Amino acid sequence: MTNYFELLNLEPSFDLDPAALEKAYFAEQRKYHPDRFATKPPTEKHAAMQRSVDINNAYNTLKDPLKRAQYLLGLQGIVVGTDKDTVKPSHVLLTEVMEWREEGVSTDELENLCKESVERIAKHTITSAWNEMAQETLRLGYIVKTIEDIRHMSPRRMTGSGSDNPDPATSAG
């Protein structure tokens, strides 16, 4: 498995500076962009193309807080947010998710929960509290999914969301 942080010459961290991430992405992409290898032998072209794909995957994963949290957990051998999860959501988390849906929580409220969740994940990462981070990452996934569901259900329920960003997790950190 390619280490995305190493690939972009970044320290592994949940709290990434978006500008530093973008700068690292473009620096690496310039080095390995397939156009720079157009006159090279096929093996070098293929290697550059694969490296460029890996760089794009790294950037797309690390720029999104949910994917970044899942990735960091994966580096610890903890899988969440897939059908192969090694950590299951707690009863408390599942109850909370049911309450959001039953109470008809607004996207504004969910976006606030999203920001809180991102902050908690950052704290758990700093203290290497991987199990707590896993639960909070699952929670963030449920929040993002609930927001998506609301937005797809009815535009009227989105009134007052104040955000044109379809994925609040990407704007939260």
Tab-separated table of C-alpha atoms in Angstrom:
chain	number	residue	atom	x	y	z
A	1	MET	CA	0.000	0.000	0.000
A	2	THR	CA	1.364	3.380	-1.014
A	3	ASN	CA	1.759	5.769	1.891
A	4	TYR	CA	0.036	8.929	0.685
A	5	PHE	CA	1.793	11.133	3.202
A	6	GLU	CA	5.218	9.920	2.104
A	7	LEU	CA	4.203	10.212	-1.551
A	8	LEU	CA	3.434	13.913	-1.042
A	9	ASN	CA	6.323	14.488	1.390
A	10	LEU	CA	3.971	15.381	4.238
A	11	GLU	CA	4.044	14.425	7.888
A	12	PRO	CA	1.216	12.016	8.730
A	13	SER	CA	-1.424	14.134	10.432
A	14	PHE	CA	-5.151	14.639	10.438
A	15	ASP	CA	-4.700	18.409	10.711
A	16	LEU	CA	-3.340	19.146	7.266
A	17	ASP	CA	-2.963	22.677	5.999
A	18	PRO	CA	-4.996	22.676	2.751
A	19	ALA	CA	-2.546	25.101	1.107
A	20	ALA	CA	0.445	22.903	2.035
A	21	LEU	CA	-1.385	19.830	0.744
A	22	GLU	CA	-2.144	21.541	-2.559
A	23	LYS	CA	1.423	22.809	-2.891
A	24	ALA	CA	2.815	19.316	-2.250
A	25	TYR	CA	0.359	17.828	-4.747
A	26	PHE	CA	1.321	20.198	-7.547
A	27	ALA	CA	5.052	19.808	-6.814
A	28	GLU	CA	4.825	16.023	-7.116
A	29	GLN	CA	2.459	16.162	-10.080
A	30	ARG	CA	4.947	18.376	-11.969
A	31	LYS	CA	7.678	15.773	-11.435
A	32	TYR	CA	5.648	12.802	-12.590
A	33	HIS	CA	3.101	14.162	-15.015
A	34	PRO	CA	2.886	11.768	-17.993
A	35	ASP	CA	3.486	14.623	-20.472
A	36	ARG	CA	7.047	14.912	-19.137
A	37	PHE	CA	7.639	11.292	-20.113
A	38	ALA	CA	6.189	11.385	-23.646
A	39	THR	CA	9.549	10.628	-25.296
A	40	LYS	CA	10.710	8.116	-22.685
A	41	PRO	CA	10.656	4.326	-23.072
A	42	PRO	CA	7.290	2.607	-22.441
A	43	THR	CA	8.322	1.301	-19.006
A	44	GLU	CA	9.201	4.817	-17.816
A	45	LYS	CA	5.965	6.206	-19.300
A	46	HIS	CA	3.952	3.562	-17.511
A	47	ALA	CA	5.761	4.145	-14.208
A	48	ALA	CA	5.178	7.916	-14.497
A	49	MET	CA	1.512	7.379	-15.322
A	50	GLN	CA	1.087	5.083	-12.312
A	51	ARG	CA	2.882	7.554	-10.067
A	52	SER	CA	0.614	10.351	-11.358
A	53	VAL	CA	-2.453	8.224	-10.587
A	54	ASP	CA	-1.101	7.528	-7.081
A	55	ILE	CA	-0.471	11.258	-6.544
A	56	ASN	CA	-4.046	12.067	-7.610
A	57	ASN	CA	-5.417	9.365	-5.304
A	58	ALA	CA	-3.300	10.672	-2.433
A	59	TYR	CA	-4.495	14.236	-2.954
A	60	ASN	CA	-8.159	13.267	-3.281
A	61	THR	CA	-7.962	11.137	-0.146
A	62	LEU	CA	-6.048	13.580	2.022
A	63	LYS	CA	-8.050	16.680	1.089
A	64	ASP	CA	-11.302	15.152	2.376
A	65	PRO	CA	-11.512	14.911	6.194
A	66	LEU	CA	-13.612	11.725	6.188
A	67	LYS	CA	-11.363	9.936	3.710
A	68	ARG	CA	-8.265	11.256	5.477
A	69	ALA	CA	-9.506	9.908	8.828
A	70	GLN	CA	-10.340	6.554	7.258
A	71	TYR	CA	-6.907	6.479	5.633
A	72	LEU	CA	-5.082	7.322	8.872
A	73	LEU	CA	-7.020	4.589	10.640
A	74	GLY	CA	-6.130	2.212	7.814
A	75	LEU	CA	-2.456	2.912	8.464
A	76	GLN	CA	-3.148	1.599	11.989
A	77	GLY	CA	-4.863	-1.520	10.615
A	78	ILE	CA	-8.331	-0.203	11.461
A	79	VAL	CA	-10.914	-0.252	8.672
A	80	VAL	CA	-14.079	1.870	8.882
A	81	GLY	CA	-16.561	3.057	6.297
A	82	THR	CA	-16.464	-0.085	4.142
A	83	ASP	CA	-18.089	-3.483	4.062
A	84	LYS	CA	-14.920	-4.864	5.717
A	85	ASP	CA	-14.993	-2.687	8.845
A	86	THR	CA	-12.872	-3.917	11.728
A	87	VAL	CA	-14.725	-1.583	14.104
A	88	LYS	CA	-18.488	-1.506	14.339
A	89	PRO	CA	-20.545	1.538	15.357
A	90	SER	CA	-21.407	1.699	19.026
A	91	HIS	CA	-24.980	1.431	20.251
A	92	VAL	CA	-24.771	5.078	21.349
A	93	LEU	CA	-23.753	6.170	17.847
A	94	LEU	CA	-26.503	4.173	16.162
A	95	THR	CA	-29.070	5.658	18.558
A	96	GLU	CA	-27.795	9.168	17.784
A	97	VAL	CA	-28.121	8.545	14.032
A	98	MET	CA	-31.683	7.260	14.447
A	99	GLU	CA	-32.561	10.368	16.461
A	100	TRP	CA	-31.267	12.682	13.689
A	101	ARG	CA	-33.483	10.948	11.199
A	102	GLU	CA	-36.545	10.769	13.450
A	103	GLU	CA	-36.263	14.396	14.573
A	104	GLY	CA	-35.617	15.689	11.074
A	105	VAL	CA	-32.365	17.427	11.996
A	106	SER	CA	-31.563	20.247	9.557
A	107	THR	CA	-28.508	20.366	7.334
A	108	ASP	CA	-27.322	23.380	9.366
A	109	GLU	CA	-27.380	21.310	12.550
A	110	LEU	CA	-25.688	18.410	10.789
A	111	GLU	CA	-22.994	20.679	9.360
A	112	ASN	CA	-22.278	21.890	12.903
A	113	LEU	CA	-22.079	18.269	14.046
A	114	CYS	CA	-19.729	17.649	11.124
A	115	LYS	CA	-17.366	20.398	12.271
A	116	GLU	CA	-17.476	19.081	15.851
A	117	SER	CA	-16.745	15.588	14.612
A	118	VAL	CA	-13.740	16.764	12.586
A	119	GLU	CA	-12.396	18.546	15.692
A	120	ARG	CA	-12.830	15.394	17.788
A	121	ILE	CA	-11.085	13.263	15.179
A	122	ALA	CA	-8.154	15.684	15.222
A	123	LYS	CA	-7.899	15.400	19.025
A	124	HIS	CA	-8.096	11.597	18.931
A	125	THR	CA	-5.372	11.503	16.281
A	126	ILE	CA	-3.028	13.629	18.376
A	127	THR	CA	-3.480	11.332	21.379
A	128	SER	CA	-3.417	8.138	19.254
A	129	ALA	CA	-6.845	7.214	20.630
A	130	TRP	CA	-7.539	5.002	17.627
A	131	ASN	CA	-10.725	3.316	18.857
A	132	GLU	CA	-12.287	6.661	19.755
A	133	MET	CA	-11.128	8.054	16.421
A	134	ALA	CA	-12.714	5.082	14.658
A	135	GLN	CA	-16.078	5.727	16.361
A	136	GLU	CA	-15.889	9.423	15.554
A	137	THR	CA	-14.945	8.660	11.951
A	138	LEU	CA	-17.966	6.379	11.679
A	139	ARG	CA	-20.048	9.216	13.146
A	140	LEU	CA	-18.671	11.660	10.569
A	141	GLY	CA	-19.534	9.192	7.830
A	142	TYR	CA	-23.117	8.975	9.091
A	143	ILE	CA	-23.355	12.766	9.286
A	144	VAL	CA	-22.118	13.200	5.711
A	145	LYS	CA	-24.465	10.468	4.473
A	146	THR	CA	-27.440	11.992	6.291
A	147	ILE	CA	-26.706	15.412	4.788
A	148	GLU	CA	-26.492	13.837	1.326
A	149	ASP	CA	-29.771	12.001	1.900
A	150	ILE	CA	-31.536	15.187	2.995
A	151	ARG	CA	-30.222	17.111	0.005
A	152	HIS	CA	-31.359	14.421	-2.390
A	153	MET	CA	-34.785	14.036	-0.761
A	154	SER	CA	-36.160	17.522	-0.948
A	155	PRO	CA	-34.702	20.930	-1.798
A	156	ARG	CA	-37.214	22.481	0.646
A	157	ARG	CA	-35.494	20.778	3.600
A	158	MET	CA	-32.250	22.508	2.710
A	159	THR	CA	-33.558	26.010	3.385
A	160	GLY	CA	-31.145	27.950	5.454
A	161	SER	CA	-28.235	25.586	4.917
A	162	GLY	CA	-26.204	28.560	3.719
A	163	SER	CA	-23.758	26.316	1.905
A	164	ASP	CA	-23.256	25.585	-1.739
A	165	ASN	CA	-20.710	22.916	-0.873
A	166	PRO	CA	-22.271	19.475	-1.433
A	167	ASP	CA	-19.824	17.818	0.971
A	168	PRO	CA	-19.509	19.636	4.290
A	169	ALA	CA	-16.731	17.322	5.391
A	170	THR	CA	-14.424	18.765	2.729
A	171	SER	CA	-14.938	22.277	3.985
A	172	ALA	CA	-14.573	21.385	7.628
A	173	GLY	CA	-10.875	20.889	7.841
